[in-house]
PDB file of C-alpha atoms in Angstrom:
ATOM      1  CA  MET S 107      21.470  -6.624  -8.709  1.00  0.00           C
ATOM      2  CA  LEU S 108      23.254  -7.964 -11.735  1.00  0.00           C
ATOM      3  CA  LEU S 109      26.105  -9.011  -9.477  1.00  0.00           C
ATOM      4  CA  ILE S 110      23.609 -10.925  -7.466  1.00  0.00           C
ATOM      5  CA  LEU S 111      22.099 -12.711 -10.508  1.00  0.00           C
ATOM      6  CA  LEU S 112      25.546 -13.944 -11.605  1.00  0.00           C
ATOM      7  CA  PRO S 113      26.318 -16.108  -8.457  1.00  0.00           C
ATOM      8  CA  VAL S 114      22.623 -17.108  -8.321  1.00  0.00           C
ATOM      9  CA  SER S 115      23.013 -18.511 -11.823  1.00  0.00           C
ATOM     10  CA  VAL S 116      26.066 -20.572 -10.773  1.00  0.00           C
ATOM     11  CA  LEU S 117      24.177 -21.852  -7.664  1.00  0.00           C
ATOM     12  CA  ALA S 118      21.192 -22.870  -9.762  1.00  0.00           C
ATOM     13  CA  MET S 119      23.382 -24.782 -12.206  1.00  0.00           C
ATOM     14  CA  LEU S 120      25.216 -26.481  -9.405  1.00  0.00           C
ATOM     15  CA  LEU S 121      21.939 -27.449  -7.815  1.00  0.00           C
ATOM     16  CA  ALA S 122      20.720 -28.910 -11.122  1.00  0.00           C
ATOM     17  CA  LEU S 123      23.918 -30.907 -11.439  1.00  0.00           C
ATOM     18  CA  THR S 124      23.469 -32.516  -7.969  1.00  0.00           C
ATOM     19  CA  GLN S 125      19.863 -33.431  -8.420  1.00  0.00           C
ATOM     20  CA  GLY S 126      18.225 -36.255 -10.241  1.00  0.00           C
ATOM     21  CA  SER S 127      17.371 -39.962 -10.003  1.00  0.00           C
ATOM     22  CA  ILE S 128      20.941 -40.246  -8.601  1.00  0.00           C
ATOM     23  CA  GLN S 129      22.089 -37.436  -6.342  1.00  0.00           C
ATOM     24  CA  ILE S 130      25.778 -36.386  -6.693  1.00  0.00           C
ATOM     25  CA  PRO S 131      27.471 -34.547  -3.825  1.00  0.00           C
ATOM     26  CA  LEU S 132      29.256 -31.360  -4.543  1.00  0.00           C
ATOM     27  CA  LYS S 133      32.619 -32.806  -3.613  1.00  0.00           C
ATOM     28  CA  ASP S 134      32.143 -35.567  -6.224  1.00  0.00           C
ATOM     29  CA  ILE S 135      31.238 -32.934  -8.868  1.00  0.00           C
ATOM     30  CA  TRP S 136      34.453 -31.057  -8.065  1.00  0.00           C
ATOM     31  CA  ALA S 137      36.419 -34.289  -8.230  1.00  0.00           C
ATOM     32  CA  VAL S 138      34.887 -35.055 -11.722  1.00  0.00           C
ATOM     33  CA  MET S 139      35.691 -31.541 -13.010  1.00  0.00           C
ATOM     34  CA  ARG S 140      39.364 -32.163 -11.953  1.00  0.00           C
ATOM     35  CA  GLY S 141      39.392 -35.457 -13.924  1.00  0.00           C
ATOM     36  CA  GLN S 142      38.961 -37.687 -10.886  1.00  0.00           C
ATOM     37  CA  GLY S 143      35.902 -39.199  -9.183  1.00  0.00           C
ATOM     38  CA  GLU S 144      33.864 -42.237  -9.898  1.00  0.00           C
ATOM     39  CA  PRO S 145      33.195 -43.243 -13.545  1.00  0.00           C
ATOM     40  CA  LEU S 146      29.451 -43.293 -13.057  1.00  0.00           C
ATOM     41  CA  TYR S 147      29.415 -39.766 -11.736  1.00  0.00           C
ATOM     42  CA  ALA S 148      31.589 -38.663 -14.644  1.00  0.00           C
ATOM     43  CA  LEU S 149      29.207 -40.270 -17.160  1.00  0.00           C
ATOM     44  CA  LEU S 150      26.151 -38.687 -15.551  1.00  0.00           C
ATOM     45  CA  LEU S 151      27.714 -35.221 -15.223  1.00  0.00           C
ATOM     46  CA  LEU S 152      29.696 -34.815 -18.398  1.00  0.00           C
ATOM     47  CA  ASP S 153      27.504 -36.665 -20.841  1.00  0.00           C
ATOM     48  CA  LEU S 154      23.989 -36.092 -19.462  1.00  0.00           C
ATOM     49  CA  ARG S 155      23.485 -33.413 -16.859  1.00  0.00           C
ATOM     50  CA  LEU S 156      26.021 -30.727 -17.789  1.00  0.00           C
ATOM     51  CA  PRO S 157      24.886 -30.437 -21.481  1.00  0.00           C
ATOM     52  CA  ARG S 158      21.314 -30.409 -20.405  1.00  0.00           C
ATOM     53  CA  VAL S 159      21.866 -27.697 -17.744  1.00  0.00           C
ATOM     54  CA  LEU S 160      23.819 -25.539 -20.192  1.00  0.00           C
ATOM     55  CA  ASN S 161      21.036 -25.949 -22.761  1.00  0.00           C
ATOM     56  CA  ALA S 162      18.396 -25.026 -20.245  1.00  0.00           C
ATOM     57  CA  PHE S 163      20.226 -21.907 -19.090  1.00  0.00           C
ATOM     58  CA  ALA S 164      20.910 -20.698 -22.658  1.00  0.00           C
ATOM     59  CA  THR S 165      17.342 -21.434 -23.799  1.00  0.00           C
ATOM     60  CA  GLY S 166      15.788 -19.692 -20.906  1.00  0.00           C
ATOM     61  CA  GLY S 167      17.961 -16.624 -21.501  1.00  0.00           C
ATOM     62  CA  LEU S 168      17.077 -16.543 -25.168  1.00  0.00           C
ATOM     63  CA  LEU S 169      13.368 -16.777 -24.401  1.00  0.00           C
ATOM     64  CA  ALA S 170      13.497 -14.009 -21.844  1.00  0.00           C
ATOM     65  CA  VAL S 171      15.576 -11.710 -24.028  1.00  0.00           C
ATOM     66  CA  ALA S 172      13.188 -12.291 -26.936  1.00  0.00           C
ATOM     67  CA  GLY S 173      10.238 -11.488 -24.668  1.00  0.00           C
ATOM     68  CA  ALA S 174      11.917  -8.272 -23.459  1.00  0.00           C
ATOM     69  CA  LEU S 175      12.606  -7.218 -27.044  1.00  0.00           C
ATOM     70  CA  MET S 176       9.109  -7.899 -28.107  1.00  0.00           C
ATOM     71  CA  GLN S 177       7.642  -5.986 -25.162  1.00  0.00           C
ATOM     72  CA  VAL S 178       9.834  -2.991 -26.138  1.00  0.00           C
ATOM     73  CA  LEU S 179       8.816  -3.179 -29.741  1.00  0.00           C
ATOM     74  CA  LEU S 180       5.085  -3.394 -28.945  1.00  0.00           C
ATOM     75  CA  ARG S 181       5.183  -1.320 -25.724  1.00  0.00           C
ATOM     76  CA  ASN S 182       2.932  -4.029 -24.257  1.00  0.00           C
ATOM     77  CA  PRO S 183       3.875  -6.259 -21.255  1.00  0.00           C
ATOM     78  CA  LEU S 184       1.715  -9.084 -22.679  1.00  0.00           C
ATOM     79  CA  ALA S 185       3.928  -9.567 -25.721  1.00  0.00           C
ATOM     80  CA  ASP S 186       6.170 -12.452 -26.014  1.00  0.00           C
ATOM     81  CA  PRO S 187       7.343 -14.875 -28.824  1.00  0.00           C
ATOM     82  CA  TYR S 188       4.727 -17.517 -27.935  1.00  0.00           C
ATOM     83  CA  VAL S 189       1.796 -15.102 -28.140  1.00  0.00           C
ATOM     84  CA  LEU S 190       3.013 -13.447 -31.333  1.00  0.00           C
ATOM     85  CA  GLY S 191       3.392 -16.580 -33.328  1.00  0.00           C
ATOM     86  CA  LEU S 192       7.179 -16.687 -33.505  1.00  0.00           C
ATOM     87  CA  SER S 193       7.407 -19.916 -31.516  1.00  0.00           C
ATOM     88  CA  GLY S 194       4.592 -21.470 -33.583  1.00  0.00           C
ATOM     89  CA  GLY S 195       6.242 -20.567 -36.830  1.00  0.00           C
ATOM     90  CA  ALA S 196       9.579 -21.913 -35.700  1.00  0.00           C
ATOM     91  CA  ALA S 197       8.021 -25.124 -34.455  1.00  0.00           C
ATOM     92  CA  VAL S 198       6.189 -25.680 -37.793  1.00  0.00           C
ATOM     93  CA  GLY S 199       9.449 -25.182 -39.665  1.00  0.00           C
ATOM     94  CA  ALA S 200      11.400 -27.567 -37.481  1.00  0.00           C
ATOM     95  CA  LEU S 201       8.614 -30.257 -37.593  1.00  0.00           C
ATOM     96  CA  LEU S 202       8.484 -30.115 -41.385  1.00  0.00           C
ATOM     97  CA  ALA S 203      12.228 -30.575 -41.472  1.00  0.00           C
ATOM     98  CA  MET S 204      12.099 -33.439 -39.034  1.00  0.00           C
ATOM     99  CA  LEU S 205       9.435 -35.202 -41.081  1.00  0.00           C
ATOM    100  CA  ALA S 206      11.499 -34.787 -44.224  1.00  0.00           C
ATOM    101  CA  GLY S 207      14.419 -36.395 -42.442  1.00  0.00           C
ATOM    102  CA  LEU S 208      16.764 -33.455 -42.832  1.00  0.00           C
ATOM    103  CA  GLY S 209      19.963 -32.950 -40.828  1.00  0.00           C
ATOM    104  CA  ALA S 210      20.381 -30.744 -37.711  1.00  0.00           C
ATOM    105  CA  ALA S 211      21.765 -27.795 -39.653  1.00  0.00           C
ATOM    106  CA  LEU S 212      18.724 -27.798 -42.064  1.00  0.00           C
ATOM    107  CA  ILE S 213      16.336 -28.272 -39.163  1.00  0.00           C
ATOM    108  CA  SER S 214      17.895 -25.077 -37.591  1.00  0.00           C
ATOM    109  CA  GLY S 215      17.478 -23.179 -40.851  1.00  0.00           C
ATOM    110  CA  ALA S 216      13.924 -24.392 -41.210  1.00  0.00           C
ATOM    111  CA  ALA S 217      13.073 -23.237 -37.649  1.00  0.00           C
ATOM    112  CA  PHE S 218      14.498 -19.757 -38.386  1.00  0.00           C
ATOM    113  CA  ALA S 219      12.722 -19.643 -41.697  1.00  0.00           C
ATOM    114  CA  GLY S 220       9.420 -20.441 -39.985  1.00  0.00           C
ATOM    115  CA  ALA S 221       9.953 -17.802 -37.336  1.00  0.00           C
ATOM    116  CA  LEU S 222      10.922 -15.242 -40.019  1.00  0.00           C
ATOM    117  CA  ILE S 223       7.866 -16.077 -42.091  1.00  0.00           C
ATOM    118  CA  SER S 224       5.675 -15.639 -39.053  1.00  0.00           C
ATOM    119  CA  THR S 225       7.343 -12.305 -38.538  1.00  0.00           C
ATOM    120  CA  LEU S 226       6.822 -11.080 -42.037  1.00  0.00           C
ATOM    121  CA  LEU S 227       3.232 -12.404 -41.991  1.00  0.00           C
ATOM    122  CA  VAL S 228       2.364 -10.669 -38.708  1.00  0.00           C
ATOM    123  CA  PHE S 229       3.958  -7.398 -39.839  1.00  0.00           C
ATOM    124  CA  GLY S 230       2.287  -7.580 -43.323  1.00  0.00           C
ATOM    125  CA  LEU S 231      -1.165  -8.269 -41.937  1.00  0.00           C
ATOM    126  CA  ALA S 232      -0.922  -5.770 -39.120  1.00  0.00           C
ATOM    127  CA  HIS S 233       0.338  -3.036 -41.462  1.00  0.00           C
ATOM    128  CA  GLY S 234      -2.392  -3.172 -44.068  1.00  0.00           C
ATOM    129  CA  THR S 235      -2.645   0.028 -46.052  1.00  0.00           C
ATOM    130  CA  GLY S 236      -1.805   2.191 -43.165  1.00  0.00           C
ATOM    131  CA  SER S 237       0.739   2.132 -40.281  1.00  0.00           C
ATOM    132  CA  TRP S 238       0.450  -0.641 -37.715  1.00  0.00           C
ATOM    133  CA  VAL S 239      -0.140   0.074 -34.069  1.00  0.00           C
ATOM    134  CA  PRO S 240       0.938  -2.156 -31.160  1.00  0.00           C
ATOM    135  CA  THR S 241      -2.600  -3.316 -30.429  1.00  0.00           C
ATOM    136  CA  ARG S 242      -3.176  -4.383 -34.032  1.00  0.00           C
ATOM    137  CA  LEU S 243       0.126  -6.119 -34.200  1.00  0.00           C
ATOM    138  CA  LEU S 244      -0.586  -8.051 -30.980  1.00  0.00           C
ATOM    139  CA  LEU S 245      -4.077  -9.189 -32.118  1.00  0.00           C
ATOM    140  CA  THR S 246      -2.639 -10.265 -35.573  1.00  0.00           C
ATOM    141  CA  GLY S 247       0.044 -12.139 -33.735  1.00  0.00           C
ATOM    142  CA  VAL S 248      -2.436 -14.030 -31.609  1.00  0.00           C
ATOM    143  CA  VAL S 249      -4.446 -15.009 -34.705  1.00  0.00           C
ATOM    144  CA  VAL S 250      -1.335 -16.134 -36.620  1.00  0.00           C
ATOM    145  CA  ALA S 251      -0.232 -18.169 -33.510  1.00  0.00           C
ATOM    146  CA  ALA S 252      -3.626 -19.878 -33.601  1.00  0.00           C
ATOM    147  CA  GLY S 253      -3.112 -20.669 -37.288  1.00  0.00           C
ATOM    148  CA  TRP S 254       0.333 -22.133 -36.566  1.00  0.00           C
ATOM    149  CA  GLY S 255      -1.243 -24.253 -33.818  1.00  0.00           C
ATOM    150  CA  ALA S 256      -3.757 -25.649 -36.300  1.00  0.00           C
ATOM    151  CA  LEU S 257      -1.022 -26.525 -38.723  1.00  0.00           C
ATOM    152  CA  ILE S 258       0.954 -28.200 -35.870  1.00  0.00           C
ATOM    153  CA  SER S 259      -2.155 -30.345 -35.070  1.00  0.00           C
ATOM    154  CA  PHE S 260      -2.366 -31.271 -38.747  1.00  0.00           C
ATOM    155  CA  LEU S 261       1.266 -32.284 -38.864  1.00  0.00           C
ATOM    156  CA  LEU S 262       0.842 -34.414 -35.752  1.00  0.00           C
ATOM    157  CA  ALA S 263      -2.208 -36.085 -37.273  1.00  0.00           C
ATOM    158  CA  VAL S 264      -0.331 -37.168 -40.392  1.00  0.00           C
ATOM    159  CA  SER S 265       2.948 -38.111 -38.672  1.00  0.00           C
ATOM    160  CA  PRO S 266       4.042 -41.695 -38.272  1.00  0.00           C
ATOM    161  CA  SER S 267       2.757 -43.157 -34.954  1.00  0.00           C
ATOM    162  CA  HIS S 268       6.271 -44.108 -33.799  1.00  0.00           C
ATOM    163  CA  GLU S 269       7.367 -40.431 -34.031  1.00  0.00           C
ATOM    164  CA  LEU S 270       4.382 -38.952 -32.152  1.00  0.00           C
ATOM    165  CA  PRO S 271       5.568 -39.312 -28.547  1.00  0.00           C
ATOM    166  CA  GLY S 272       8.891 -37.633 -29.145  1.00  0.00           C
ATOM    167  CA  MET S 273       7.174 -34.844 -31.168  1.00  0.00           C
ATOM    168  CA  LEU S 274       4.606 -34.223 -28.532  1.00  0.00           C
ATOM    169  CA  TYR S 275       7.205 -34.033 -25.817  1.00  0.00           C
ATOM    170  CA  TRP S 276       9.300 -31.638 -27.905  1.00  0.00           C
ATOM    171  CA  LEU S 277       6.267 -29.486 -28.595  1.00  0.00           C
ATOM    172  CA  MET S 278       5.496 -29.280 -24.852  1.00  0.00           C
ATOM    173  CA  GLY S 279       9.089 -28.259 -24.133  1.00  0.00           C
ATOM    174  CA  ASP S 280      11.560 -30.907 -23.523  1.00  0.00           C
ATOM    175  CA  LEU S 281      15.343 -30.857 -23.047  1.00  0.00           C
ATOM    176  CA  SER S 282      15.948 -34.539 -23.065  1.00  0.00           C
ATOM    177  CA  TYR S 283      17.078 -34.710 -26.664  1.00  0.00           C
ATOM    178  CA  ALA S 284      18.746 -31.285 -26.772  1.00  0.00           C
ATOM    179  CA  GLY S 285      21.990 -31.404 -28.700  1.00  0.00           C
ATOM    180  CA  HIS S 286      25.283 -29.746 -28.022  1.00  0.00           C
ATOM    181  CA  PRO S 287      24.828 -26.432 -26.077  1.00  0.00           C
ATOM    182  CA  LEU S 288      27.190 -24.558 -28.396  1.00  0.00           C
ATOM    183  CA  LEU S 289      24.342 -23.366 -30.712  1.00  0.00           C
ATOM    184  CA  PRO S 290      22.015 -21.745 -28.032  1.00  0.00           C
ATOM    185  CA  TRP S 291      25.006 -20.269 -26.204  1.00  0.00           C
ATOM    186  CA  SER S 292      26.364 -18.805 -29.438  1.00  0.00           C
ATOM    187  CA  ALA S 293      22.980 -17.304 -30.180  1.00  0.00           C
ATOM    188  CA  LEU S 294      22.632 -15.837 -26.564  1.00  0.00           C
ATOM    189  CA  VAL S 295      26.156 -14.233 -26.793  1.00  0.00           C
ATOM    190  CA  VAL S 296      25.369 -12.809 -30.281  1.00  0.00           C
ATOM    191  CA  ALA S 297      22.041 -11.384 -28.961  1.00  0.00           C
ATOM    192  CA  MET S 298      23.755  -9.743 -25.970  1.00  0.00           C
ATOM    193  CA  LEU S 299      26.524  -8.239 -28.178  1.00  0.00           C
ATOM    194  CA  LEU S 300      23.903  -6.867 -30.560  1.00  0.00           C
ATOM    195  CA  THR S 301      21.458  -5.483 -28.007  1.00  0.00           C
ATOM    196  CA  PHE S 302      23.804  -3.977 -25.428  1.00  0.00           C
ATOM    197  CA  PRO S 303      25.053  -1.117 -27.715  1.00  0.00           C
ATOM    198  CA  LEU S 304      21.409  -0.399 -28.645  1.00  0.00           C
ATOM    199  CA  GLY S 305      20.316  -0.027 -25.065  1.00  0.00           C
ATOM    200  CA  ARG S 306      19.864   3.770 -25.230  1.00  0.00           C
ATOM    201  CA  THR S 307      18.053   3.496 -28.596  1.00  0.00           C
ATOM    202  CA  LEU S 308      15.701   0.753 -27.238  1.00  0.00           C
ATOM    203  CA  ASN S 309      15.041   3.064 -24.275  1.00  0.00           C
ATOM    204  CA  VAL S 310      13.934   5.856 -26.671  1.00  0.00           C
ATOM    205  CA  LEU S 311      11.933   3.397 -28.807  1.00  0.00           C
ATOM    206  CA  ALA S 312       9.981   2.210 -25.706  1.00  0.00           C
ATOM    207  CA  ARG S 313       8.682   5.709 -25.323  1.00  0.00           C
ATOM    208  CA  GLY S 314       6.837   5.476 -28.634  1.00  0.00           C
ATOM    209  CA  PRO S 315       7.633   5.945 -32.366  1.00  0.00           C
ATOM    210  CA  LEU S 316       6.991   9.669 -32.490  1.00  0.00           C
ATOM    211  CA  GLN S 317       9.306  10.509 -29.675  1.00  0.00           C
ATOM    212  CA  ALA S 318      11.904   8.126 -31.086  1.00  0.00           C
ATOM    213  CA  ALA S 319      11.725   9.701 -34.527  1.00  0.00           C
ATOM    214  CA  ALA S 320      11.927  13.162 -33.061  1.00  0.00           C
ATOM    215  CA  LEU S 321      15.219  12.226 -31.317  1.00  0.00           C
ATOM    216  CA  GLY S 322      16.728  10.885 -34.617  1.00  0.00           C
ATOM    217  CA  VAL S 323      15.987   7.196 -34.283  1.00  0.00           C
ATOM    218  CA  SER S 324      15.275   5.377 -37.608  1.00  0.00           C
ATOM    219  CA  VAL S 325      12.138   3.817 -36.138  1.00  0.00           C
ATOM    220  CA  ARG S 326      11.213   1.360 -38.970  1.00  0.00           C
ATOM    221  CA  ARG S 327      14.700   0.002 -39.280  1.00  0.00           C
ATOM    222  CA  MET S 328      15.026  -0.412 -35.615  1.00  0.00           C
ATOM    223  CA  GLU S 329      11.682  -2.134 -35.346  1.00  0.00           C
ATOM    224  CA  MET S 330      12.567  -4.620 -38.115  1.00  0.00           C
ATOM    225  CA  LEU S 331      15.959  -5.252 -36.552  1.00  0.00           C
ATOM    226  CA  VAL S 332      14.417  -5.997 -33.148  1.00  0.00           C
ATOM    227  CA  TYR S 333      11.735  -8.269 -34.694  1.00  0.00           C
ATOM    228  CA  VAL S 334      14.272 -10.255 -36.840  1.00  0.00           C
ATOM    229  CA  LEU S 335      16.550 -10.624 -33.869  1.00  0.00           C
ATOM    230  CA  ALA S 336      13.691 -11.884 -31.759  1.00  0.00           C
ATOM    231  CA  ALA S 337      12.732 -14.371 -34.484  1.00  0.00           C
ATOM    232  CA  PHE S 338      16.300 -15.556 -34.724  1.00  0.00           C
ATOM    233  CA  ILE S 339      16.807 -16.260 -30.956  1.00  0.00           C
ATOM    234  CA  THR S 340      13.303 -17.654 -30.698  1.00  0.00           C
ATOM    235  CA  ALA S 341      14.011 -20.138 -33.477  1.00  0.00           C
ATOM    236  CA  ILE S 342      17.229 -21.351 -31.692  1.00  0.00           C
ATOM    237  CA  ALA S 343      15.352 -21.663 -28.430  1.00  0.00           C
ATOM    238  CA  VAL S 344      12.523 -23.665 -30.004  1.00  0.00           C
ATOM    239  CA  LEU S 345      15.000 -25.849 -31.909  1.00  0.00           C
ATOM    240  CA  THR S 346      16.813 -26.560 -28.631  1.00  0.00           C
ATOM    241  CA  ALA S 347      13.934 -27.332 -26.301  1.00  0.00           C
ATOM    242  CA  GLY S 348      10.588 -27.024 -28.227  1.00  0.00           C
ATOM    243  CA  SER S 349       7.797 -24.585 -27.413  1.00  0.00           C
ATOM    244  CA  ILE S 350       8.186 -23.262 -23.906  1.00  0.00           C
ATOM    245  CA  GLY S 351       5.702 -20.658 -22.841  1.00  0.00           C
ATOM    246  CA  PHE S 352       5.611 -17.969 -20.171  1.00  0.00           C
ATOM    247  CA  VAL S 353       9.452 -17.504 -19.743  1.00  0.00           C
ATOM    248  CA  GLY S 354       9.550 -14.669 -22.266  1.00  0.00           C
ATOM    249  CA  LEU S 355       6.392 -13.230 -20.676  1.00  0.00           C
ATOM    250  CA  ILE S 356       7.009 -13.486 -16.906  1.00  0.00           C
ATOM    251  CA  VAL S 357      10.717 -12.832 -16.566  1.00  0.00           C
ATOM    252  CA  PRO S 358      10.954  -9.293 -18.261  1.00  0.00           C
ATOM    253  CA  HIS S 359       7.641  -8.341 -16.532  1.00  0.00           C
ATOM    254  CA  ILE S 360       8.993  -9.202 -13.058  1.00  0.00           C
ATOM    255  CA  LEU S 361      12.437  -7.619 -13.723  1.00  0.00           C
ATOM    256  CA  ARG S 362      10.860  -4.325 -14.767  1.00  0.00           C
ATOM    257  CA  LEU S 363       9.242  -4.170 -11.319  1.00  0.00           C
ATOM    258  CA  ILE S 364      12.713  -4.545  -9.771  1.00  0.00           C
ATOM    259  CA  PHE S 365      15.083  -2.856 -12.171  1.00  0.00           C
ATOM    260  CA  GLY S 366      12.906  -0.296 -13.897  1.00  0.00           C
ATOM    261  CA  PHE S 367      12.782   0.204 -17.708  1.00  0.00           C
ATOM    262  CA  ASP S 368      16.433   0.759 -18.636  1.00  0.00           C
ATOM    263  CA  GLN S 369      17.114  -1.764 -21.384  1.00  0.00           C
ATOM    264  CA  ARG S 370      20.837  -1.619 -20.687  1.00  0.00           C
ATOM    265  CA  ILE S 371      20.191  -3.397 -17.413  1.00  0.00           C
ATOM    266  CA  LEU S 372      16.907  -5.237 -18.225  1.00  0.00           C
ATOM    267  CA  LEU S 373      18.215  -7.223 -21.174  1.00  0.00           C
ATOM    268  CA  PRO S 374      21.336  -8.805 -19.470  1.00  0.00           C
ATOM    269  CA  ALA S 375      19.194  -9.314 -16.373  1.00  0.00           C
ATOM    270  CA  SER S 376      16.588 -11.092 -18.441  1.00  0.00           C
ATOM    271  CA  ALA S 377      19.200 -13.356 -19.944  1.00  0.00           C
ATOM    272  CA  LEU S 378      20.469 -14.397 -16.407  1.00  0.00           C
ATOM    273  CA  ALA S 379      16.994 -14.582 -14.864  1.00  0.00           C
ATOM    274  CA  GLY S 380      15.465 -16.544 -17.677  1.00  0.00           C
ATOM    275  CA  GLY S 381      18.397 -19.012 -17.480  1.00  0.00           C
ATOM    276  CA  ILE S 382      17.900 -19.400 -13.769  1.00  0.00           C
ATOM    277  CA  LEU S 383      14.181 -20.016 -14.154  1.00  0.00           C
ATOM    278  CA  LEU S 384      14.517 -22.668 -16.820  1.00  0.00           C
ATOM    279  CA  VAL S 385      17.313 -24.483 -15.044  1.00  0.00           C
ATOM    280  CA  LEU S 386      15.335 -24.707 -11.925  1.00  0.00           C
ATOM    281  CA  ALA S 387      12.153 -25.606 -13.846  1.00  0.00           C
ATOM    282  CA  ASP S 388      13.989 -28.430 -15.734  1.00  0.00           C
ATOM    283  CA  THR S 389      15.440 -29.669 -12.419  1.00  0.00           C
ATOM    284  CA  LEU S 390      11.891 -29.889 -11.063  1.00  0.00           C
ATOM    285  CA  ALA S 391      10.766 -31.635 -14.146  1.00  0.00           C
ATOM    286  CA  ARG S 392      13.494 -34.204 -13.754  1.00  0.00           C
ATOM    287  CA  THR S 393      13.019 -34.868 -10.039  1.00  0.00           C
ATOM    288  CA  LEU S 394       9.288 -34.370  -9.326  1.00  0.00           C
ATOM    289  CA  ILE S 395       8.281 -37.923 -10.310  1.00  0.00           C
ATOM    290  CA  ALA S 396      11.731 -39.422 -10.888  1.00  0.00           C
ATOM    291  CA  PRO S 397      12.775 -41.631 -12.536  1.00  0.00           C
ATOM    292  CA  GLU S 398      10.024 -40.435 -15.022  1.00  0.00           C
ATOM    293  CA  GLN S 399      10.520 -36.958 -16.403  1.00  0.00           C
ATOM    294  CA  LEU S 400       7.940 -34.240 -17.155  1.00  0.00           C
ATOM    295  CA  PRO S 401       8.212 -31.876 -20.116  1.00  0.00           C
ATOM    296  CA  VAL S 402       9.738 -28.627 -18.824  1.00  0.00           C
ATOM    297  CA  GLY S 403       7.063 -26.681 -20.632  1.00  0.00           C
ATOM    298  CA  VAL S 404       4.434 -28.084 -18.203  1.00  0.00           C
ATOM    299  CA  ILE S 405       6.526 -26.746 -15.223  1.00  0.00           C
ATOM    300  CA  THR S 406       6.849 -23.343 -16.745  1.00  0.00           C
ATOM    301  CA  ALA S 407       3.112 -23.147 -17.460  1.00  0.00           C
ATOM    302  CA  LEU S 408       2.281 -24.336 -13.933  1.00  0.00           C
ATOM    303  CA  LEU S 409       4.542 -21.637 -12.459  1.00  0.00           C
ATOM    304  CA  GLY S 410       3.840 -19.003 -15.024  1.00  0.00           C
ATOM    305  CA  VAL S 411       0.039 -18.918 -14.996  1.00  0.00           C
ATOM    306  CA  PRO S 412      -0.485 -18.189 -11.242  1.00  0.00           C
ATOM    307  CA  THR S 413       2.473 -15.753 -11.244  1.00  0.00           C
ATOM    308  CA  PHE S 414       1.087 -13.778 -14.127  1.00  0.00           C
ATOM    309  CA  LEU S 415      -2.422 -13.712 -12.688  1.00  0.00           C
ATOM    310  CA  TYR S 416      -1.001 -12.439  -9.452  1.00  0.00           C
ATOM    311  CA  LEU S 417       0.900  -9.644 -11.312  1.00  0.00           C
ATOM    312  CA  LEU S 418      -2.272  -8.686 -13.102  1.00  0.00           C
ATOM    313  CA  TYR S 419      -4.148  -8.578  -9.816  1.00  0.00           C
ATOM    314  CA  ARG S 420      -1.482  -6.343  -8.274  1.00  0.00           C
ATOM    315  CA  SER S 421      -1.560  -4.087 -11.233  1.00  0.00           C
ATOM    316  CA  ARG S 422      -5.336  -3.764 -10.969  1.00  0.00           C
ATOM    317  CA  GLN S 423      -5.115  -3.058  -7.201  1.00  0.00           C
ATOM    318  CA  ARG S 424      -2.604  -0.291  -7.793  1.00  0.00           C
TER     319      ARG S 424
END
């Protein structure tokens, strides 16, 4: 199945390159890649569409991997970075840096700091005086996410009026102003290199802390590693494309129905399937009412809500 997802990823990116307000045939794409072809097509492909497609694929992969990691950590299929407040914390950090007029590197650091603060806040509040349980952590994350949402609304209310449209589009999930794809792709590669050797350990951790501890897993250390890694890749995804929901929730959930629970397969499959989903969603956002563009977060929500309700219905029927 992984060998199927790889060519599907390539096909999805090729489809995204051909579609838009101006359609580009595949033969012209090949000509541009060889340094030939029309100058207009070269400008559209190399300066606009290719960076956007690469950003969309990497961001979708990051969100799906973060969701898969959070669902292992909490042993709950409803967990994802958006629900647990990581996306909200990263968004607040990035917005504060934007309002302060900081550079791209400092905005990245602020987004990661916001996600990490959210991580520590959720862990601290959920832990209390005793040990935390997944249900308590999930409820705490929902409350913290609501708090971040209120703070985001406050920042929008006090922001200069000329900056509001761009900030709102970014918060809804928008790849129009995404920068160079090197950062999200680097984060995705690092996440894969870190998680693949931990596949067996994550499989044990998914069975519960007692079983994992009995088999020699350092549970607390592994849980903090998973949470910090999820915070890091969520921050990069939010920085690249804003707050995009449902990718980290739906993709791992569907893949578990297909592949099972082996994290050595599920995590790379999540990276590929999440990338495919966001590339196709962004293509739809660019072409649905062309030449106008929709925020890609709107498309993922419109696709994600009925899909998740259907999955819940199937689960209830079984």
